[in-house]
Amino acid sequence: MVRNDAHAGYRPGSLRKMFQDVSDEYDLLNRLLTFGLDRRWRARATTSCLEDSPGAILDLCCGTGDLLFTILRRAHGGSRVLGLDFTEAMIGRASMAAGRSKPLVLADAGHLPFRGESFDCVAIAFSFRNLLYKNPAIDRYLAEVLRVLRPGGHFVIVETSQPESDVLRKVYHAYLRTIVPFVGGAASGNKGAYTYLSKSATNFPAPEEVATVLRGAGFSEVGFEPLLLGMVGIHKATKQAGSEKES
Ligand SMILES: C[S@@+](CC[C@H](N)C(=O)[O-])C[C@H]1O[C@@H](n2cnc3c(N)ncnc32)[C@H](O)[C@@H]1O
């Protein structure tokens, strides 16, 4: 597992414990707090991911598998689709839902147990925030994504975002600061987890800043598709041949 707990703010061990604690209520709260729209957003990310008919797809930080199963349902029969997460309770729920097939790997996103150039698409749903928030070592995680992608492959990120309109952003942040910790805390018994969600979402960078981070890590052709007036969005970036940085 990644040992960068010493970095200010980013503590993989605490994050894992937090997701371990909220895993039972996680799916229900996603539906409640997004009024059921989260499924639509993952479906849109799936469409983006499947655009070039990728043969091998990784759902990074797959949690209980919502994106993974959407991709599995829609990908062409010959594709290899895997989910990866570092929280046993989250991936355990995905494993139960997967039935006999177990397209799941328990590992840290900072040390992907795959050979270089193994995937045509790496997708991540509502977890890029976890990797980026207060994490000075984000480049190491992005370098791993870049390493396992084939040249021409895509990194698709569906995540909360920042609406351009000041008024809308204020309303959205007020919702994140008040309703989310209240409802999330009441339903899960872990107010801290939903306060963390609120903080990491209100502080999540605007699309152009995310694009700068992705370009800085070596990705190119970085694009953004706003969803729900920019409260959520899909970032898509490409690995070009020779774009991996020397480490
Ligand atoms: C907010 S949940 C999102 C789960 C799922 N992608 C979804 O769309 O519902 C974040 C997930 O990221 C996982 N995660 C966070 N940091 C991780 C890391 N460094 N390596 C692997 N998984 C990580 C957590 O265990 C958790 O399951």
Short mmCIF file of N, CA and C in Angstrom, two decimals, residues 25-103:
data_model
loop_
_atom_site.label_atom_id
_atom_site.label_comp_id
_atom_site.label_asym_id
_atom_site.label_seq_id
_atom_site.Cartn_x
_atom_site.Cartn_y
_atom_site.Cartn_z
N GLU A 25 -24.05 1.84 3.54
CA GLU A 25 -25.05 2.84 3.11
C GLU A 25 -24.60 3.59 1.86
N TYR A 26 -23.40 3.27 1.34
CA TYR A 26 -22.79 4.09 0.29
C TYR A 26 -23.70 4.25 -0.95
N ASP A 27 -24.22 3.14 -1.45
CA ASP A 27 -25.01 3.21 -2.69
C ASP A 27 -26.30 3.99 -2.48
N LEU A 28 -26.97 3.69 -1.35
CA LEU A 28 -28.24 4.37 -1.05
C LEU A 28 -28.03 5.88 -0.95
N LEU A 29 -26.94 6.28 -0.28
CA LEU A 29 -26.69 7.71 -0.12
C LEU A 29 -26.34 8.39 -1.44
N ASN A 30 -25.65 7.67 -2.32
CA ASN A 30 -25.39 8.23 -3.65
C ASN A 30 -26.69 8.57 -4.35
N ARG A 31 -27.64 7.62 -4.29
CA ARG A 31 -28.94 7.85 -4.95
C ARG A 31 -29.65 9.04 -4.31
N LEU A 32 -29.68 9.05 -2.96
CA LEU A 32 -30.40 10.10 -2.24
C LEU A 32 -29.81 11.48 -2.51
N LEU A 33 -28.49 11.59 -2.36
CA LEU A 33 -27.85 12.91 -2.40
C LEU A 33 -27.77 13.49 -3.81
N THR A 34 -27.90 12.63 -4.83
CA THR A 34 -27.86 13.13 -6.22
C THR A 34 -29.25 13.04 -6.87
N PHE A 35 -30.27 12.71 -6.09
CA PHE A 35 -31.64 12.53 -6.60
C PHE A 35 -31.65 11.50 -7.74
N GLY A 36 -30.80 10.51 -7.61
CA GLY A 36 -30.75 9.42 -8.59
C GLY A 36 -29.97 9.75 -9.86
N LEU A 37 -29.41 10.97 -9.94
CA LEU A 37 -28.73 11.36 -11.18
C LEU A 37 -27.36 10.72 -11.35
N ASP A 38 -26.78 10.22 -10.25
CA ASP A 38 -25.43 9.66 -10.34
C ASP A 38 -25.35 8.53 -11.36
N ARG A 39 -26.43 7.76 -11.47
CA ARG A 39 -26.41 6.65 -12.44
C ARG A 39 -26.33 7.17 -13.87
N ARG A 40 -27.06 8.27 -14.11
CA ARG A 40 -27.04 8.86 -15.44
C ARG A 40 -25.63 9.37 -15.77
N TRP A 41 -24.97 9.94 -14.77
CA TRP A 41 -23.61 10.47 -15.01
C TRP A 41 -22.62 9.34 -15.29
N ARG A 42 -22.78 8.24 -14.56
CA ARG A 42 -21.88 7.11 -14.85
C ARG A 42 -22.17 6.54 -16.23
N ALA A 43 -23.45 6.55 -16.62
CA ALA A 43 -23.81 6.05 -17.96
C ALA A 43 -23.16 6.92 -19.03
N ARG A 44 -23.14 8.23 -18.80
CA ARG A 44 -22.52 9.15 -19.76
C ARG A 44 -21.00 8.89 -19.82
N ALA A 45 -20.40 8.67 -18.65
CA ALA A 45 -18.96 8.37 -18.62
C ALA A 45 -18.67 7.06 -19.35
N THR A 46 -19.58 6.11 -19.23
CA THR A 46 -19.42 4.83 -19.92
C THR A 46 -19.43 5.04 -21.43
N THR A 47 -20.36 5.88 -21.90
CA THR A 47 -20.43 6.18 -23.34
C THR A 47 -19.10 6.76 -23.80
N SER A 48 -18.55 7.69 -23.00
CA SER A 48 -17.29 8.32 -23.36
C SER A 48 -16.16 7.28 -23.39
N CYS A 49 -16.18 6.40 -22.41
CA CYS A 49 -15.15 5.38 -22.29
C CYS A 49 -15.20 4.39 -23.47
N LEU A 50 -16.43 4.08 -23.91
CA LEU A 50 -16.58 3.05 -24.95
C LEU A 50 -16.50 3.60 -26.37
N GLU A 51 -16.27 4.91 -26.50
CA GLU A 51 -16.31 5.56 -27.82
C GLU A 51 -15.44 4.88 -28.87
N ASP A 52 -14.22 4.50 -28.49
CA ASP A 52 -13.31 3.89 -29.49
C ASP A 52 -13.30 2.36 -29.38
N SER A 53 -14.38 1.79 -28.85
CA SER A 53 -14.46 0.33 -28.67
C SER A 53 -13.21 -0.25 -28.01
N PRO A 54 -12.88 0.19 -26.81
CA PRO A 54 -11.65 -0.31 -26.18
C PRO A 54 -11.72 -1.80 -25.89
N GLY A 55 -10.56 -2.46 -26.01
CA GLY A 55 -10.52 -3.90 -25.76
C GLY A 55 -10.30 -4.21 -24.29
N ALA A 56 -9.64 -3.30 -23.58
CA ALA A 56 -9.35 -3.53 -22.15
C ALA A 56 -9.60 -2.24 -21.38
N ILE A 57 -10.41 -2.37 -20.31
CA ILE A 57 -10.85 -1.18 -19.56
C ILE A 57 -10.63 -1.42 -18.07
N LEU A 58 -10.10 -0.40 -17.40
CA LEU A 58 -9.94 -0.46 -15.94
C LEU A 58 -10.83 0.59 -15.29
N ASP A 59 -11.68 0.15 -14.34
CA ASP A 59 -12.44 1.09 -13.51
C ASP A 59 -11.62 1.28 -12.23
N LEU A 60 -10.93 2.43 -12.16
CA LEU A 60 -10.02 2.72 -11.05
C LEU A 60 -10.83 3.22 -9.86
N CYS A 61 -10.54 2.71 -8.65
CA CYS A 61 -11.29 3.07 -7.44
C CYS A 61 -12.77 2.76 -7.66
N CYS A 62 -13.05 1.50 -7.99
CA CYS A 62 -14.39 1.09 -8.46
C CYS A 62 -15.43 1.06 -7.36
N GLY A 63 -15.00 1.06 -6.08
CA GLY A 63 -15.98 1.01 -4.99
C GLY A 63 -16.88 -0.19 -5.11
N THR A 64 -18.19 0.05 -4.98
CA THR A 64 -19.16 -1.06 -5.01
C THR A 64 -19.48 -1.51 -6.44
N GLY A 65 -18.87 -0.85 -7.43
CA GLY A 65 -18.94 -1.35 -8.80
C GLY A 65 -19.98 -0.71 -9.72
N ASP A 66 -20.55 0.41 -9.32
CA ASP A 66 -21.60 1.01 -10.16
C ASP A 66 -21.14 1.31 -11.58
N LEU A 67 -19.95 1.90 -11.71
CA LEU A 67 -19.45 2.20 -13.06
C LEU A 67 -19.02 0.90 -13.75
N LEU A 68 -18.34 0.07 -12.99
CA LEU A 68 -17.84 -1.20 -13.53
C LEU A 68 -18.96 -2.01 -14.19
N PHE A 69 -20.09 -2.15 -13.49
CA PHE A 69 -21.18 -2.98 -14.02
C PHE A 69 -21.86 -2.31 -15.21
N THR A 70 -21.89 -0.98 -15.20
CA THR A 70 -22.45 -0.27 -16.35
C THR A 70 -21.57 -0.53 -17.58
N ILE A 71 -20.25 -0.46 -17.38
CA ILE A 71 -19.33 -0.72 -18.50
C ILE A 71 -19.46 -2.17 -18.94
N LEU A 72 -19.50 -3.09 -17.98
CA LEU A 72 -19.58 -4.52 -18.33
C LEU A 72 -20.83 -4.83 -19.15
N ARG A 73 -21.94 -4.17 -18.80
CA ARG A 73 -23.20 -4.41 -19.54
C ARG A 73 -23.11 -3.94 -20.97
N ARG A 74 -22.33 -2.85 -21.20
CA ARG A 74 -22.37 -2.22 -22.52
C ARG A 74 -21.14 -2.47 -23.39
N ALA A 75 -20.05 -2.95 -22.78
CA ALA A 75 -18.83 -3.17 -23.58
C ALA A 75 -19.03 -4.36 -24.51
N HIS A 76 -18.28 -4.39 -25.62
CA HIS A 76 -18.45 -5.52 -26.54
C HIS A 76 -17.93 -6.80 -25.90
N GLY A 77 -18.48 -7.91 -26.32
CA GLY A 77 -18.27 -9.21 -25.66
C GLY A 77 -16.82 -9.56 -25.42
N GLY A 78 -15.94 -9.18 -26.35
CA GLY A 78 -14.53 -9.58 -26.23
C GLY A 78 -13.73 -8.71 -25.29
N SER A 79 -14.31 -7.66 -24.72
CA SER A 79 -13.47 -6.76 -23.93
C SER A 79 -13.15 -7.33 -22.56
N ARG A 80 -12.00 -6.90 -22.05
CA ARG A 80 -11.58 -7.28 -20.69
C ARG A 80 -11.84 -6.06 -19.82
N VAL A 81 -12.70 -6.24 -18.81
CA VAL A 81 -13.07 -5.10 -17.96
C VAL A 81 -12.76 -5.46 -16.51
N LEU A 82 -11.98 -4.61 -15.84
CA LEU A 82 -11.59 -4.89 -14.45
C LEU A 82 -11.90 -3.70 -13.56
N GLY A 83 -12.23 -3.98 -12.29
CA GLY A 83 -12.38 -2.92 -11.29
C GLY A 83 -11.29 -3.07 -10.24
N LEU A 84 -10.81 -1.94 -9.75
CA LEU A 84 -9.75 -1.97 -8.72
C LEU A 84 -10.10 -1.00 -7.61
N ASP A 85 -9.90 -1.42 -6.38
CA ASP A 85 -10.15 -0.54 -5.23
C ASP A 85 -9.30 -1.04 -4.07
N PHE A 86 -9.03 -0.15 -3.10
CA PHE A 86 -8.21 -0.58 -1.97
C PHE A 86 -9.00 -0.79 -0.68
N THR A 87 -10.35 -0.67 -0.73
CA THR A 87 -11.15 -0.87 0.48
C THR A 87 -11.91 -2.19 0.38
N GLU A 88 -11.58 -3.11 1.27
CA GLU A 88 -12.17 -4.45 1.18
C GLU A 88 -13.69 -4.44 1.21
N ALA A 89 -14.27 -3.62 2.11
CA ALA A 89 -15.73 -3.65 2.26
C ALA A 89 -16.41 -3.13 0.99
N MET A 90 -15.80 -2.14 0.32
CA MET A 90 -16.40 -1.60 -0.91
C MET A 90 -16.32 -2.64 -2.03
N ILE A 91 -15.13 -3.16 -2.24
CA ILE A 91 -14.93 -4.12 -3.34
C ILE A 91 -15.65 -5.44 -3.02
N GLY A 92 -15.84 -5.71 -1.72
CA GLY A 92 -16.57 -6.91 -1.32
C GLY A 92 -18.03 -6.83 -1.81
N ARG A 93 -18.58 -5.64 -1.74
CA ARG A 93 -19.96 -5.49 -2.23
C ARG A 93 -20.01 -5.67 -3.74
N ALA A 94 -18.99 -5.14 -4.42
CA ALA A 94 -18.92 -5.34 -5.88
C ALA A 94 -18.78 -6.83 -6.19
N SER A 95 -17.99 -7.49 -5.39
CA SER A 95 -17.74 -8.91 -5.61
C SER A 95 -19.03 -9.73 -5.46
N MET A 96 -19.84 -9.37 -4.45
CA MET A 96 -21.12 -10.09 -4.27
C MET A 96 -22.04 -9.87 -5.47
N ALA A 97 -22.06 -8.63 -5.95
CA ALA A 97 -22.94 -8.30 -7.09
C ALA A 97 -22.43 -8.95 -8.38
N ALA A 98 -21.11 -9.21 -8.44
CA ALA A 98 -20.53 -9.75 -9.68
C ALA A 98 -20.88 -11.22 -9.89
N GLY A 99 -21.33 -11.90 -8.83
CA GLY A 99 -21.66 -13.32 -8.96
C GLY A 99 -20.41 -14.14 -9.16
N ARG A 100 -20.46 -15.08 -10.11
CA ARG A 100 -19.32 -16.01 -10.25
C ARG A 100 -18.09 -15.36 -10.88
N SER A 101 -18.32 -14.44 -11.80
CA SER A 101 -17.16 -13.77 -12.41
C SER A 101 -16.64 -12.75 -11.40
N LYS A 102 -15.35 -12.63 -11.27
CA LYS A 102 -14.80 -11.69 -10.27
C LYS A 102 -13.80 -10.76 -10.96
N PRO A 103 -14.33 -9.76 -11.66
CA PRO A 103 -13.40 -8.88 -12.39
C PRO A 103 -12.83 -7.81 -11.47
#
